[in-house]
Protein backbone atom coordinates (compact mmCIF):
# COMPACT_ATOMS: atom_id res chain seq x y z
CA MET A 1 30.21 79.90 202.18
CA ASP A 2 27.54 82.61 201.93
CA ALA A 3 26.54 82.18 198.28
CA THR A 4 24.57 85.05 196.77
CA ARG A 5 21.53 84.42 194.60
CA HIS A 6 19.43 86.87 192.55
CA THR A 7 15.79 86.76 191.53
CA CYS A 8 13.31 89.15 189.93
CA LEU A 9 9.54 88.75 190.21
CA LYS A 10 6.75 90.65 188.50
CA LEU A 11 3.66 91.04 190.70
CA GLU A 12 0.15 92.32 190.07
CA VAL A 13 -0.90 93.97 193.33
CA PRO A 14 -3.97 95.99 194.34
CA THR A 15 -3.61 99.77 194.43
CA ASN A 16 -4.43 101.79 197.51
CA ALA A 17 -7.10 103.84 195.74
CA GLN A 18 -9.27 101.04 194.33
CA PRO A 19 -8.93 97.47 195.67
CA ASN A 20 -10.13 96.06 192.34
CA ASP A 21 -7.53 98.05 190.41
CA ARG A 22 -4.15 96.42 190.13
CA SER A 23 -0.72 97.69 189.20
CA SER A 24 2.50 95.95 188.28
CA ILE A 25 5.66 96.04 190.34
CA PHE A 26 9.01 94.33 189.91
CA VAL A 27 10.70 92.87 192.99
CA LYS A 28 14.41 92.11 192.64
CA GLY A 29 15.86 90.02 195.43
CA THR A 30 19.47 89.48 196.48
CA TRP A 31 19.59 86.47 198.77
CA ASN A 32 22.29 85.37 201.17
CA HIS A 33 22.39 82.75 203.89
CA HIS A 34 21.14 84.93 206.77
CA HIS A 35 20.12 88.21 205.14
CA PHE A 36 18.60 89.60 201.94
CA ASP A 37 17.97 92.85 200.04
CA LEU A 38 14.95 93.85 197.98
CA SER A 39 14.69 96.46 195.24
CA ILE A 40 11.19 97.34 194.04
CA THR A 41 9.96 99.57 191.23
CA ASP A 42 6.65 100.35 189.56
CA GLY A 43 8.43 101.97 186.63
CA LEU A 44 8.22 105.45 188.10
CA ASN A 45 9.10 105.19 191.77
CA ALA A 46 11.38 102.75 193.54
CA TRP A 47 11.80 101.38 197.05
CA SER A 48 14.32 99.19 198.84
CA CYS A 49 14.37 96.86 201.83
CA HIS A 50 17.56 95.76 203.62
CA ALA A 51 16.88 92.79 205.88
CA THR A 52 19.97 92.55 208.07
CA GLU A 53 21.17 89.43 209.83
CA ASP A 54 19.91 90.76 213.17
CA GLU A 55 16.46 91.48 211.76
CA VAL A 56 16.26 88.09 210.08
CA LEU A 57 17.42 86.38 213.27
CA LEU A 58 14.70 88.21 215.26
CA ARG A 59 11.97 87.39 212.75
CA ALA A 60 13.08 83.76 212.49
CA ALA A 61 13.04 83.39 216.28
CA GLN A 62 9.48 84.73 216.37
CA TRP A 63 8.43 82.04 213.92
CA ASP A 64 10.54 79.35 215.61
CA GLN A 65 12.75 78.97 212.54
CA GLU A 66 16.40 78.94 211.65
CA PRO A 67 17.51 82.17 209.89
CA SER A 68 18.53 80.20 206.80
CA ASP A 69 15.08 78.56 206.64
CA TYR A 70 13.41 81.96 207.00
CA VAL A 71 15.45 83.39 204.13
CA ALA A 72 14.79 80.30 201.98
CA LEU A 73 11.03 80.60 202.49
CA ALA A 74 11.09 84.33 201.70
CA GLU A 75 13.09 83.62 198.54
CA ARG A 76 10.59 80.98 197.53
CA TYR A 77 7.68 83.45 197.64
CA LEU A 78 9.52 86.52 196.32
CA GLY A 79 11.60 84.70 193.74
CA PHE A 80 8.63 82.94 192.12
CA GLN A 81 4.97 83.83 192.46
CA GLN A 82 3.28 81.04 194.38
CA PRO A 83 -0.28 79.99 193.53
CA GLY A 84 -2.74 80.74 196.32
CA SER A 85 -0.53 83.37 197.94
CA VAL A 86 -2.00 86.87 198.34
CA TYR A 87 0.57 89.58 197.65
CA GLY A 88 0.25 93.18 198.71
CA PHE A 89 2.20 96.41 198.40
CA THR A 90 0.40 98.94 200.56
CA ASP A 91 1.12 102.47 201.78
CA ALA A 92 2.85 102.54 205.16
CA GLY A 93 3.06 106.37 205.49
CA ASN A 94 5.89 108.83 204.83
CA GLY A 95 6.39 107.36 201.38
CA ASP A 96 7.11 103.91 202.80
CA ARG A 97 5.47 100.80 201.43
CA ARG A 98 4.75 97.46 203.07
CA LEU A 99 5.38 94.36 200.97
CA SER A 100 3.38 91.35 202.17
CA TRP A 101 2.59 87.81 201.09
CA THR A 102 0.60 84.96 202.61
CA PHE A 103 1.36 81.26 202.92
CA ASP A 104 -0.22 78.20 204.49
CA LYS A 105 1.36 76.40 207.40
CA GLU A 106 -0.26 73.54 209.27
CA GLY A 107 -3.68 74.53 207.96
CA MET A 108 -3.35 78.20 208.93
CA LYS A 109 -3.06 81.21 206.63
CA LEU A 110 -0.04 83.25 207.71
CA GLU A 111 1.35 86.54 206.44
CA TRP A 112 4.83 88.01 206.33
CA ARG A 113 5.40 91.74 205.88
CA TRP A 114 8.48 93.87 205.34
CA LYS A 115 8.62 97.65 205.23
CA CYS A 116 10.30 99.18 202.19
CA LYS A 117 11.86 102.66 202.20
CA PRO A 118 11.87 105.02 199.21
CA ALA A 119 15.00 104.48 197.14
CA SER A 120 17.65 107.17 197.30
CA ASP A 121 17.67 107.30 193.50
CA ASN A 122 14.57 106.09 191.66
CA LYS A 123 16.24 106.08 188.25
CA THR A 124 19.28 104.15 189.39
CA THR A 125 17.20 101.52 191.21
CA THR A 126 14.79 101.12 188.30
CA ALA A 127 17.65 100.98 185.80
CA GLY A 128 19.37 98.31 187.89
CA ILE A 129 16.23 96.16 187.85
CA LEU A 130 15.81 96.63 184.10
CA ASP A 131 19.47 95.78 183.48
CA PHE A 132 19.05 92.62 185.51
CA LEU A 133 15.97 91.66 183.51
CA MET A 134 17.75 92.38 180.22
CA ASP A 135 20.79 90.33 181.24
CA ALA A 136 18.53 87.50 182.38
CA ASN A 137 16.64 87.66 179.09
CA ILE A 138 19.89 87.55 177.11
CA ARG A 139 21.13 84.57 179.14
CA LEU A 140 17.80 82.85 178.66
CA SER A 141 17.88 83.53 174.90
CA GLU A 142 21.43 82.16 174.67
CA GLU A 143 20.38 79.13 176.65
CA VAL A 144 17.42 78.61 174.32
CA VAL A 145 19.77 78.82 171.32
CA ARG A 146 22.16 76.31 172.90
CA LYS A 147 19.31 73.98 173.78
CA THR A 148 17.89 74.29 170.27
CA GLN A 149 21.26 73.53 168.68
CA LEU A 150 21.75 70.60 171.03
CA PHE A 151 18.27 69.35 170.19
CA GLU A 152 19.00 69.60 166.46
CA ARG A 153 22.26 67.69 166.91
CA LEU A 154 20.53 65.02 168.96
CA LYS A 155 17.73 64.84 166.41
CA SER A 156 20.24 64.43 163.56
CA GLU A 157 22.16 61.79 165.52
CA SER A 158 18.90 60.01 166.35
CA GLU A 159 17.85 59.98 162.70
CA ARG A 160 21.29 58.67 161.70
CA CYS A 161 21.12 55.93 164.33
CA LEU A 162 17.59 55.06 163.25
CA ALA A 163 18.65 54.78 159.61
CA GLN A 164 21.63 52.65 160.60
CA SER A 165 19.40 50.48 162.75
CA GLU A 166 16.94 49.98 159.88
CA LYS A 167 19.82 49.11 157.56
CA ILE A 168 21.19 46.56 160.02
CA CYS A 169 17.70 45.14 160.47
CA ASP A 170 17.25 44.80 156.71
CA GLU A 171 20.66 43.18 156.36
CA LYS A 172 19.76 40.80 159.19
CA VAL A 173 16.52 39.83 157.46
CA GLU A 174 18.35 39.29 154.16
CA PHE A 175 21.03 37.22 155.90
CA GLU A 176 18.47 35.09 157.70
CA THR A 177 16.49 34.62 154.48
CA ALA A 178 19.61 33.52 152.60
CA ILE A 179 20.67 31.18 155.42
CA TYR A 180 17.17 29.74 155.62
CA ALA A 181 17.11 29.16 151.86
CA LYS A 182 20.48 27.38 152.03
CA PHE A 183 19.26 25.35 154.99
CA LEU A 184 16.16 24.31 153.03
CA ASN A 185 18.29 23.26 150.09
CA VAL A 186 20.52 21.17 152.33
CA LEU A 187 17.52 19.74 154.13
CA ASN A 188 15.77 18.84 150.89
CA ALA A 189 18.96 17.22 149.60
CA LYS A 190 19.24 15.20 152.81
CA LYS A 191 15.60 14.17 152.50
CA ALA A 192 16.12 13.12 148.89
CA LYS A 193 19.19 11.10 149.88
CA LEU A 194 17.27 9.46 152.71
CA ARG A 195 14.44 8.58 150.34
CA GLU A 196 17.00 7.10 147.95
CA TYR A 197 18.52 5.02 150.75
CA ARG A 198 15.06 3.97 151.84
CA ASP A 199 14.12 2.89 148.33
CA GLN A 200 17.39 0.98 147.96
CA LEU A 201 16.88 -0.69 151.30
CA SER A 202 13.30 -1.51 150.37
CA LYS A 203 14.46 -3.03 147.08
CA GLN A 204 17.16 -5.03 148.84
CA THR A 205 14.64 -6.28 151.36
CA THR A 206 12.18 -7.25 148.62
CA THR A 207 14.88 -8.99 146.57
CA GLY A 208 16.12 -10.89 149.63
CA SER A 209 12.62 -12.03 150.44
CA LYS A 210 12.08 -13.29 146.89
CA LEU A 211 15.38 -15.17 146.93
CA LYS A 212 14.49 -16.85 150.20
CA GLN A 213 11.09 -17.79 148.86
CA GLU A 214 12.68 -19.24 145.73
CA GLU A 215 15.24 -21.21 147.75
CA TYR A 216 12.49 -22.46 150.01
CA SER A 217 10.40 -23.54 147.04
CA SER A 218 13.38 -25.34 145.49
CA ASP A 219 14.12 -27.20 148.72
CA LYS A 220 10.51 -28.36 149.03
CA THR A 221 10.46 -29.66 145.45
CA GLU A 222 13.66 -31.69 145.79
CA SER A 223 12.49 -33.34 149.01
CA PHE A 224 9.22 -34.32 147.42
CA ASP A 225 10.99 -35.90 144.45
CA ASP A 226 13.35 -37.88 146.70
CA GLU A 227 10.51 -39.35 148.65
CA SER A 228 8.76 -40.38 145.47
CA ASP A 229 11.85 -42.22 144.23
CA ALA A 230 12.14 -44.08 147.55
CA GLU A 231 8.59 -45.12 147.38
CA LYS A 232 9.21 -46.36 143.88
CA ASN A 233 12.16 -48.44 144.99
């Protein structure tokens, strides 16, 4: 489908009288797939340019381009001012003006030019451009308001999530601290129990050793006495 797009560009261009003097013009573009229309005003006078499909096809063939590519490149330079491009709006005689702009291609500086005819009604053309700018400004303002409100909502949600995250983090630290304290208590109790078992085992071992030593001493004494009696006999 041949979708229509609209742009409006403010340009500072040299005047015919003094090259160093510059004046402002507004270029409104209506862009289609294979053709486009331009409306231009300096606030007092207005001009128009109707680039038909046949004219675009001829120009595109001269530059070895597809018509759609030609229109897209023209829209790029007349929809948004491109850095490094030299724009001009010079007198072409009989009240006509020639709108031109330069661009670089494969290391060469090229220029496109289109002749613009005086508008049939300066006031209507200028008013149409101003209306477009006003509508665009209103849409932009509404978009800014929507973006601002969305930003505020996202900011509020972010702050809420941050507060919730900090709360969860604090609760996690408290939980881990409590669990660690309980674990230490259990561990200390286990250690105390192990020490108790160790002491009991140590006591049992010591007592057993003493009993064995006593039994051994008793056995040695009895044997010695028996032998003495035998010797006596």
